[in-house]
Amino acid sequence: MKTLRGLGVSAGVAVGPAHVIFPGHIKVTRTRIPPEEIEEEIRRLRQAMETTARNIRRAQERIPENLGEVRAIFEAQRFLVEDPSLVAEASEIIRQGFNAEWALLKVLRRYQKIFSELPDAYFRERFRDLEGLVEMIIGALRGEKPLGGPERAIIVARDLSPADTINLRPENTLAFVTEAGSRTSHTAIVARSLGIPAVVAAKGALEEISPGDLLAVDGTTGEIFVNPDPETIREFEQRERRFRKLQSRLHQVADLPAVTRDGHRVVLRANLDLPEEIPYAREYGAEGVGLFRTEYLYVAREDLPPEELLFETYRQVVETVAPHPVTIRTLDLGGDKFASVLNLPREINPALGLRAIRLCLREESLFRTQLRAILRASAYGKVKIMFPMISGVTEFLRARNLVEEIKQELAQEGHPFDPEIPVGAMIEVPSAVAMADLLAKEADFFSIGTNDLIQYTLAIDRGNQEVSELYEPLHPAVLRFIWTTVEAAHRAGIPVAMCGEMAGELLYIPVLVGLNLDELSMTPQSIPEVKLFIRELSYRQCRQVVEKLLRLTCQDEVREALAEVFGPQLKRFSKSLWFE
Amino acid sequence: MEGKEPKRIEAEIEIRGALGLHARPAARLAKALRGLRAQVRLGHGERMVDAGSILDVLTLGARTGTRLRLIAEGEEAEEALETARRILEAGL
């Protein structure tokens, strides 16, 4: 049994055989077509194109109405297959006496050259849509069945283009596993919309997984087991039962407050990247958005996004989530993403380099554009701004002052905005924890970003396999830092949120409740489980345990102590989810 | 037949959508022109392509702010030109 790990982007559990799509070049043979058969060959081409168009339409119909964006991607695909130039050029080559497959390939090569010379990445990448499409038409010419075949399987691929996903039959697709991708990639969006579990960014998937291997995939945790042992399979059956149970109870659970047995209230919010994800957040019972990541619109293009585009996107999110609040995190990217646009030098150690708030304060016009868009969106609902990677008071004040300047600017221009918009600091750098008491006097709220806080506190690069094992959320140093931050905030009378993977992990919940965090923000699918668990806990007990944990010497002791107190309860709780 | 002679008219337009002339507006353009009795070509300089082909329109790689030439020929050239202009100059 081998274990792979990726990013869980669409919840659910699946066990089944792997159907591996190797990144292949389309292979076709050239055949001469005698003059009397040319018209028949053209008819064959048109028929294959019609079949493909039909498949696309069918795929499009399966996408729920409210996912207009995703439907539109399919719409563009469908038009591409009916494109007059594609038909005309392929027919022309067939008339020269070649087979339809070969003709399509020739046309594809011609466009490849044209597209590869375009300066803009978005347009260059459209070639991949065409490539996927031609692959589908060639498949139809050969009478191949769409991917996913008649057998139910887990699709493993390098990446899935819109064209690939069109070909899949959702009823036969148990899960997706891709080597590339992110939370915002096409695979993730389509998988979520179809309710199919998906894990992306699974490094080494194509090397480790062979066609026909048995896989166990968890789209929430991002775990993939290759040829799992019977025990793991049994465990996955339980996970699946638990997931189904929760799904069936979603609506019941969504309206319940997250409150402990002794009346301690915790606010649960969603982490989101795209406006399209809001329906899930609502369905899973999020009380607003605790972390709206804004990198997507910057990464998806080579130049900088204009203010109007940012504003429209934020406004859409804010309006849809209202009356609940949306906490928008300003750009949290490294300078490397903009090296070409901003003319920045390459960095040897980007994690400690020019990124997040540092980059924004250096490239002020980029930052101003984003702040203007956020402030303008604040007129349409309840918005909070937070700055990532704050390391001290001066840095926070510089950013905060800029917000004030922009408020005046907007007021003069007559743009509406929320003059009382809360401005908060993310706590992810140890120096910010050290300064938390003074920072709390300047900020309207704190939000602890655990992924970075753990990485910087323990000096562990999680992506580095040599040391990734040392990455430990339950390290007493991490717990002490969270404690210090919460104490400082509450003394100053401001709330503290936590966003980051730690907030969505069941085992850590008693600790986070005991640490007295006011708000936990997580991927929407984790919310129901976390909420039900919080409702089983006693705040007083969690608090007592945390006070004890803070005096322990190492993470092993912490885990042991936790398991001793909450182990049986966690077990009982999990069981109740399966069988209730 | 009088008054319905083939015409050739031209216009210059600017791409306004924030993402440029990407797949969706290209699809919308192709769809809108489909029913009209006119040939519409779009491009700049030497490169003029069939506005009814998404594929060819995408190869123009037209970003926001790009100025493009539109040429419409045929019986319904005027309607075609106006339809194309409306779609290309629309925001988002």
PDB file of N, CA and C in Angstrom, chain A residues 69 72-73 75-76 78-80 82-86 89 107 110-111 114-115 118-120 122-123 126 129-130 297 301-303 306 308-309 312, chain B residues 17-32 34 47 49-64 92:
ATOM      1  N   GLU A  69     -21.047  30.180 -14.529  1.00  0.00           N
ATOM      2  CA  GLU A  69     -19.667  30.279 -15.009  1.00  0.00           C
ATOM      3  C   GLU A  69     -19.211  28.971 -15.649  1.00  0.00           C
ATOM      4  N   ALA A  72     -20.912  28.170 -18.843  1.00  0.00           N
ATOM      5  CA  ALA A  72     -20.394  28.996 -19.927  1.00  0.00           C
ATOM      6  C   ALA A  72     -19.114  28.424 -20.527  1.00  0.00           C
ATOM      7  N   ILE A  73     -18.302  27.786 -19.685  1.00  0.00           N
ATOM      8  CA  ILE A  73     -17.079  27.163 -20.203  1.00  0.00           C
ATOM      9  C   ILE A  73     -17.465  26.102 -21.226  1.00  0.00           C
ATOM     10  N   GLU A  75     -20.202  25.999 -22.867  1.00  0.00           N
ATOM     11  CA  GLU A  75     -20.816  26.667 -24.008  1.00  0.00           C
ATOM     12  C   GLU A  75     -19.738  27.039 -25.039  1.00  0.00           C
ATOM     13  N   ALA A  76     -18.645  27.626 -24.563  1.00  0.00           N
ATOM     14  CA  ALA A  76     -17.549  28.009 -25.461  1.00  0.00           C
ATOM     15  C   ALA A  76     -16.982  26.771 -26.156  1.00  0.00           C
ATOM     16  N   ARG A  78     -18.586  24.027 -26.848  1.00  0.00           N
ATOM     17  CA  ARG A  78     -19.544  23.508 -27.813  1.00  0.00           C
ATOM     18  C   ARG A  78     -19.469  24.306 -29.107  1.00  0.00           C
ATOM     19  N   PHE A  79     -19.266  25.607 -28.962  1.00  0.00           N
ATOM     20  CA  PHE A  79     -19.129  26.428 -30.152  1.00  0.00           C
ATOM     21  C   PHE A  79     -17.857  26.099 -30.911  1.00  0.00           C
ATOM     22  N   LEU A  80     -16.830  25.751 -30.149  1.00  0.00           N
ATOM     23  CA  LEU A  80     -15.559  25.427 -30.775  1.00  0.00           C
ATOM     24  C   LEU A  80     -15.706  24.191 -31.665  1.00  0.00           C
ATOM     25  N   GLU A  82     -18.266  23.289 -33.233  1.00  0.00           N
ATOM     26  CA  GLU A  82     -19.046  23.600 -34.431  1.00  0.00           C
ATOM     27  C   GLU A  82     -18.398  24.712 -35.236  1.00  0.00           C
ATOM     28  N   ASP A  83     -17.148  25.015 -34.902  1.00  0.00           N
ATOM     29  CA  ASP A  83     -16.495  26.165 -35.518  1.00  0.00           C
ATOM     30  C   ASP A  83     -16.334  25.985 -37.028  1.00  0.00           C
ATOM     31  N   PRO A  84     -16.789  26.993 -37.805  1.00  0.00           N
ATOM     32  CA  PRO A  84     -16.722  26.854 -39.262  1.00  0.00           C
ATOM     33  C   PRO A  84     -15.293  26.704 -39.787  1.00  0.00           C
ATOM     34  N   SER A  85     -14.334  27.364 -39.177  1.00  0.00           N
ATOM     35  CA  SER A  85     -12.953  27.257 -39.672  1.00  0.00           C
ATOM     36  C   SER A  85     -12.405  25.857 -39.476  1.00  0.00           C
ATOM     37  N   LEU A  86     -12.742  25.258 -38.323  1.00  0.00           N
ATOM     38  CA  LEU A  86     -12.262  23.918 -38.038  1.00  0.00           C
ATOM     39  C   LEU A  86     -12.803  22.938 -39.085  1.00  0.00           C
ATOM     40  N   GLU A  89     -11.331  23.821 -42.769  1.00  0.00           N
ATOM     41  CA  GLU A  89      -9.924  23.486 -42.991  1.00  0.00           C
ATOM     42  C   GLU A  89      -9.690  21.985 -42.997  1.00  0.00           C
ATOM     43  N   VAL A 107      -4.721  20.376 -38.956  1.00  0.00           N
ATOM     44  CA  VAL A 107      -5.324  21.650 -38.566  1.00  0.00           C
ATOM     45  C   VAL A 107      -4.848  22.032 -37.164  1.00  0.00           C
ATOM     46  N   ARG A 110      -1.417  23.462 -37.173  1.00  0.00           N
ATOM     47  CA  ARG A 110      -1.377  24.816 -37.712  1.00  0.00           C
ATOM     48  C   ARG A 110      -1.765  25.825 -36.624  1.00  0.00           C
ATOM     49  N   TYR A 111      -2.846  25.500 -35.894  1.00  0.00           N
ATOM     50  CA  TYR A 111      -3.283  26.429 -34.850  1.00  0.00           C
ATOM     51  C   TYR A 111      -2.296  26.465 -33.684  1.00  0.00           C
ATOM     52  N   ILE A 114       0.114  29.151 -34.390  1.00  0.00           N
ATOM     53  CA  ILE A 114      -0.441  30.504 -34.228  1.00  0.00           C
ATOM     54  C   ILE A 114      -0.623  30.838 -32.752  1.00  0.00           C
ATOM     55  N   PHE A 115      -1.211  29.901 -31.993  1.00  0.00           N
ATOM     56  CA  PHE A 115      -1.480  30.174 -30.578  1.00  0.00           C
ATOM     57  C   PHE A 115      -0.185  30.348 -29.788  1.00  0.00           C
ATOM     58  N   LEU A 118       1.208  33.845 -29.432  1.00  0.00           N
ATOM     59  CA  LEU A 118       0.466  34.929 -28.780  1.00  0.00           C
ATOM     60  C   LEU A 118       1.168  35.350 -27.485  1.00  0.00           C
ATOM     61  N   PRO A 119       1.202  36.654 -27.219  1.00  0.00           N
ATOM     62  CA  PRO A 119       1.931  37.111 -26.028  1.00  0.00           C
ATOM     63  C   PRO A 119       1.186  36.827 -24.718  1.00  0.00           C
ATOM     64  N   ASP A 120      -0.129  36.710 -24.772  1.00  0.00           N
ATOM     65  CA  ASP A 120      -0.914  36.624 -23.551  1.00  0.00           C
ATOM     66  C   ASP A 120      -1.185  35.168 -23.164  1.00  0.00           C
ATOM     67  N   TYR A 122      -3.414  33.701 -21.310  1.00  0.00           N
ATOM     68  CA  TYR A 122      -4.793  33.224 -21.403  1.00  0.00           C
ATOM     69  C   TYR A 122      -5.082  32.709 -22.811  1.00  0.00           C
ATOM     70  N   PHE A 123      -4.712  33.507 -23.805  1.00  0.00           N
ATOM     71  CA  PHE A 123      -5.010  33.115 -25.183  1.00  0.00           C
ATOM     72  C   PHE A 123      -4.153  31.929 -25.622  1.00  0.00           C
ATOM     73  N   ARG A 126      -5.632  28.650 -24.633  1.00  0.00           N
ATOM     74  CA  ARG A 126      -6.849  28.196 -25.310  1.00  0.00           C
ATOM     75  C   ARG A 126      -6.539  27.080 -26.294  1.00  0.00           C
ATOM     76  N   ASP A 129      -7.637  23.777 -25.029  1.00  0.00           N
ATOM     77  CA  ASP A 129      -9.056  23.458 -25.218  1.00  0.00           C
ATOM     78  C   ASP A 129      -9.263  22.832 -26.588  1.00  0.00           C
ATOM     79  N   LEU A 130      -8.613  23.445 -27.584  1.00  0.00           N
ATOM     80  CA  LEU A 130      -8.745  22.924 -28.940  1.00  0.00           C
ATOM     81  C   LEU A 130      -8.160  21.516 -29.021  1.00  0.00           C
ATOM     82  N   LEU A 297      -7.651  36.028  -9.139  1.00  0.00           N
ATOM     83  CA  LEU A 297      -7.746  36.953 -10.275  1.00  0.00           C
ATOM     84  C   LEU A 297      -6.378  37.472 -10.720  1.00  0.00           C
ATOM     85  N   ARG A 301      -3.926  35.512 -14.832  1.00  0.00           N
ATOM     86  CA  ARG A 301      -3.552  36.338 -15.977  1.00  0.00           C
ATOM     87  C   ARG A 301      -2.126  36.822 -15.822  1.00  0.00           C
ATOM     88  N   GLU A 302      -1.595  37.354 -16.890  1.00  0.00           N
ATOM     89  CA  GLU A 302      -0.199  37.793 -16.829  1.00  0.00           C
ATOM     90  C   GLU A 302      -0.063  39.252 -16.434  1.00  0.00           C
ATOM     91  N   ASP A 303      -1.053  40.081 -16.813  1.00  0.00           N
ATOM     92  CA  ASP A 303      -0.968  41.477 -16.400  1.00  0.00           C
ATOM     93  C   ASP A 303      -1.784  41.644 -15.115  1.00  0.00           C
ATOM     94  N   PRO A 306      -7.704  44.844 -13.588  1.00  0.00           N
ATOM     95  CA  PRO A 306      -8.168  46.217 -13.388  1.00  0.00           C
ATOM     96  C   PRO A 306      -9.137  46.324 -12.207  1.00  0.00           C
ATOM     97  N   GLU A 308     -12.083  47.564 -11.912  1.00  0.00           N
ATOM     98  CA  GLU A 308     -13.478  47.207 -12.156  1.00  0.00           C
ATOM     99  C   GLU A 308     -13.719  45.703 -12.013  1.00  0.00           C
ATOM    100  N   LEU A 309     -12.790  44.913 -12.520  1.00  0.00           N
ATOM    101  CA  LEU A 309     -12.940  43.460 -12.448  1.00  0.00           C
ATOM    102  C   LEU A 309     -12.900  43.001 -10.989  1.00  0.00           C
ATOM    103  N   GLU A 312     -16.173  44.179  -9.219  1.00  0.00           N
ATOM    104  CA  GLU A 312     -17.342  43.373  -9.587  1.00  0.00           C
ATOM    105  C   GLU A 312     -17.317  42.019  -8.880  1.00  0.00           C
TER     106      GLU A 312
ATOM    107  N   GLY B  17     -14.285  44.576 -22.575  1.00  0.00           N
ATOM    108  CA  GLY B  17     -14.436  43.572 -21.503  1.00  0.00           C
ATOM    109  C   GLY B  17     -13.125  43.435 -20.733  1.00  0.00           C
ATOM    110  N   ALA B  18     -13.241  43.261 -19.413  1.00  0.00           N
ATOM    111  CA  ALA B  18     -12.051  43.268 -18.563  1.00  0.00           C
ATOM    112  C   ALA B  18     -11.076  42.146 -18.913  1.00  0.00           C
ATOM    113  N   LEU B  19     -11.585  41.050 -19.443  1.00  0.00           N
ATOM    114  CA  LEU B  19     -10.700  39.921 -19.737  1.00  0.00           C
ATOM    115  C   LEU B  19     -10.254  39.893 -21.200  1.00  0.00           C
ATOM    116  N   GLY B  20     -10.633  40.933 -21.938  1.00  0.00           N
ATOM    117  CA  GLY B  20     -10.274  40.926 -23.344  1.00  0.00           C
ATOM    118  C   GLY B  20     -11.290  40.137 -24.152  1.00  0.00           C
ATOM    119  N   LEU B  21     -10.965  39.918 -25.426  1.00  0.00           N
ATOM    120  CA  LEU B  21     -11.875  39.174 -26.293  1.00  0.00           C
ATOM    121  C   LEU B  21     -11.617  37.687 -26.070  1.00  0.00           C
ATOM    122  N   HIS B  22     -12.132  37.153 -24.960  1.00  0.00           N
ATOM    123  CA  HIS B  22     -11.853  35.768 -24.597  1.00  0.00           C
ATOM    124  C   HIS B  22     -12.935  34.844 -25.155  1.00  0.00           C
ATOM    125  N   ALA B  23     -12.895  33.574 -24.719  1.00  0.00           N
ATOM    126  CA  ALA B  23     -13.729  32.561 -25.364  1.00  0.00           C
ATOM    127  C   ALA B  23     -15.223  32.878 -25.322  1.00  0.00           C
ATOM    128  N   ARG B  24     -15.679  33.419 -24.186  1.00  0.00           N
ATOM    129  CA  ARG B  24     -17.113  33.606 -24.073  1.00  0.00           C
ATOM    130  C   ARG B  24     -17.667  34.675 -25.018  1.00  0.00           C
ATOM    131  N   PRO B  25     -17.084  35.897 -25.001  1.00  0.00           N
ATOM    132  CA  PRO B  25     -17.586  36.866 -25.989  1.00  0.00           C
ATOM    133  C   PRO B  25     -17.375  36.387 -27.426  1.00  0.00           C
ATOM    134  N   ALA B  26     -16.308  35.636 -27.664  1.00  0.00           N
ATOM    135  CA  ALA B  26     -16.085  35.118 -29.016  1.00  0.00           C
ATOM    136  C   ALA B  26     -17.216  34.170 -29.407  1.00  0.00           C
ATOM    137  N   ALA B  27     -17.652  33.364 -28.431  1.00  0.00           N
ATOM    138  CA  ALA B  27     -18.757  32.447 -28.693  1.00  0.00           C
ATOM    139  C   ALA B  27     -20.049  33.220 -28.930  1.00  0.00           C
ATOM    140  N   ARG B  28     -20.226  34.261 -28.106  1.00  0.00           N
ATOM    141  CA  ARG B  28     -21.438  35.060 -28.243  1.00  0.00           C
ATOM    142  C   ARG B  28     -21.471  35.722 -29.629  1.00  0.00           C
ATOM    143  N   LEU B  29     -20.325  36.198 -30.053  1.00  0.00           N
ATOM    144  CA  LEU B  29     -20.210  36.849 -31.356  1.00  0.00           C
ATOM    145  C   LEU B  29     -20.571  35.872 -32.479  1.00  0.00           C
ATOM    146  N   ALA B  30     -19.964  34.686 -32.411  1.00  0.00           N
ATOM    147  CA  ALA B  30     -20.204  33.697 -33.459  1.00  0.00           C
ATOM    148  C   ALA B  30     -21.682  33.326 -33.533  1.00  0.00           C
ATOM    149  N   LYS B  31     -22.284  33.163 -32.366  1.00  0.00           N
ATOM    150  CA  LYS B  31     -23.685  32.770 -32.286  1.00  0.00           C
ATOM    151  C   LYS B  31     -24.572  33.855 -32.897  1.00  0.00           C
ATOM    152  N   ALA B  32     -24.268  35.119 -32.556  1.00  0.00           N
ATOM    153  CA  ALA B  32     -25.104  36.228 -33.000  1.00  0.00           C
ATOM    154  C   ALA B  32     -25.011  36.440 -34.510  1.00  0.00           C
ATOM    155  N   ARG B  34     -24.479  34.150 -36.729  1.00  0.00           N
ATOM    156  CA  ARG B  34     -24.816  32.949 -37.476  1.00  0.00           C
ATOM    157  C   ARG B  34     -26.034  33.134 -38.398  1.00  0.00           C
ATOM    158  N   ARG B  47      -3.684  40.779 -40.451  1.00  0.00           N
ATOM    159  CA  ARG B  47      -4.447  39.628 -39.971  1.00  0.00           C
ATOM    160  C   ARG B  47      -5.925  39.940 -39.786  1.00  0.00           C
ATOM    161  N   VAL B  49      -9.590  37.980 -39.657  1.00  0.00           N
ATOM    162  CA  VAL B  49     -10.127  36.619 -39.568  1.00  0.00           C
ATOM    163  C   VAL B  49     -11.652  36.637 -39.612  1.00  0.00           C
ATOM    164  N   ASP B  50     -12.229  35.457 -39.828  1.00  0.00           N
ATOM    165  CA  ASP B  50     -13.675  35.299 -39.855  1.00  0.00           C
ATOM    166  C   ASP B  50     -14.237  35.500 -38.435  1.00  0.00           C
ATOM    167  N   ALA B  51     -15.070  36.512 -38.272  1.00  0.00           N
ATOM    168  CA  ALA B  51     -15.622  36.809 -36.936  1.00  0.00           C
ATOM    169  C   ALA B  51     -16.579  35.723 -36.472  1.00  0.00           C
ATOM    170  N   GLY B  52     -17.003  34.861 -37.380  1.00  0.00           N
ATOM    171  CA  GLY B  52     -17.906  33.774 -37.022  1.00  0.00           C
ATOM    172  C   GLY B  52     -17.180  32.540 -36.514  1.00  0.00           C
ATOM    173  N   SER B  53     -15.856  32.600 -36.486  1.00  0.00           N
ATOM    174  CA  SER B  53     -15.083  31.467 -35.997  1.00  0.00           C
ATOM    175  C   SER B  53     -14.432  31.826 -34.667  1.00  0.00           C
ATOM    176  N   ILE B  54     -14.869  31.145 -33.601  1.00  0.00           N
ATOM    177  CA  ILE B  54     -14.297  31.420 -32.279  1.00  0.00           C
ATOM    178  C   ILE B  54     -12.805  31.178 -32.320  1.00  0.00           C
ATOM    179  N   LEU B  55     -12.462  30.092 -32.967  1.00  0.00           N
ATOM    180  CA  LEU B  55     -11.074  29.675 -33.030  1.00  0.00           C
ATOM    181  C   LEU B  55     -10.204  30.790 -33.605  1.00  0.00           C
ATOM    182  N   ASP B  56     -10.636  31.318 -34.766  1.00  0.00           N
ATOM    183  CA  ASP B  56      -9.841  32.355 -35.414  1.00  0.00           C
ATOM    184  C   ASP B  56      -9.852  33.651 -34.613  1.00  0.00           C
ATOM    185  N   VAL B  57     -11.006  33.954 -34.015  1.00  0.00           N
ATOM    186  CA  VAL B  57     -11.077  35.190 -33.223  1.00  0.00           C
ATOM    187  C   VAL B  57     -10.130  35.096 -32.028  1.00  0.00           C
ATOM    188  N   LEU B  58     -10.030  33.908 -31.435  1.00  0.00           N
ATOM    189  CA  LEU B  58      -9.117  33.740 -30.296  1.00  0.00           C
ATOM    190  C   LEU B  58      -7.659  33.925 -30.710  1.00  0.00           C
ATOM    191  N   THR B  59      -7.357  33.566 -31.952  1.00  0.00           N
ATOM    192  CA  THR B  59      -5.968  33.713 -32.382  1.00  0.00           C
ATOM    193  C   THR B  59      -5.561  35.177 -32.533  1.00  0.00           C
ATOM    194  N   LEU B  60      -6.527  36.083 -32.449  1.00  0.00           N
ATOM    195  CA  LEU B  60      -6.165  37.503 -32.471  1.00  0.00           C
ATOM    196  C   LEU B  60      -5.528  37.908 -31.135  1.00  0.00           C
ATOM    197  N   GLY B  61      -5.818  37.134 -30.097  1.00  0.00           N
ATOM    198  CA  GLY B  61      -5.246  37.420 -28.776  1.00  0.00           C
ATOM    199  C   GLY B  61      -5.525  38.837 -28.319  1.00  0.00           C
ATOM    200  N   ALA B  62      -6.765  39.324 -28.535  1.00  0.00           N
ATOM    201  CA  ALA B  62      -7.076  40.727 -28.265  1.00  0.00           C
ATOM    202  C   ALA B  62      -7.387  40.968 -26.793  1.00  0.00           C
ATOM    203  N   ARG B  63      -6.528  41.738 -26.144  1.00  0.00           N
ATOM    204  CA  ARG B  63      -6.733  42.067 -24.730  1.00  0.00           C
ATOM    205  C   ARG B  63      -7.571  43.330 -24.619  1.00  0.00           C
ATOM    206  N   THR B  64      -7.944  43.652 -23.379  1.00  0.00           N
ATOM    207  CA  THR B  64      -8.708  44.869 -23.128  1.00  0.00           C
ATOM    208  C   THR B  64      -7.947  46.064 -23.721  1.00  0.00           C
ATOM    209  N   LEU B  92     -17.312  43.320 -19.494  1.00  0.00           N
ATOM    210  CA  LEU B  92     -17.254  41.935 -18.986  1.00  0.00           C
ATOM    211  C   LEU B  92     -17.803  40.901 -19.947  1.00  0.00           C
TER     212      LEU B  92
END
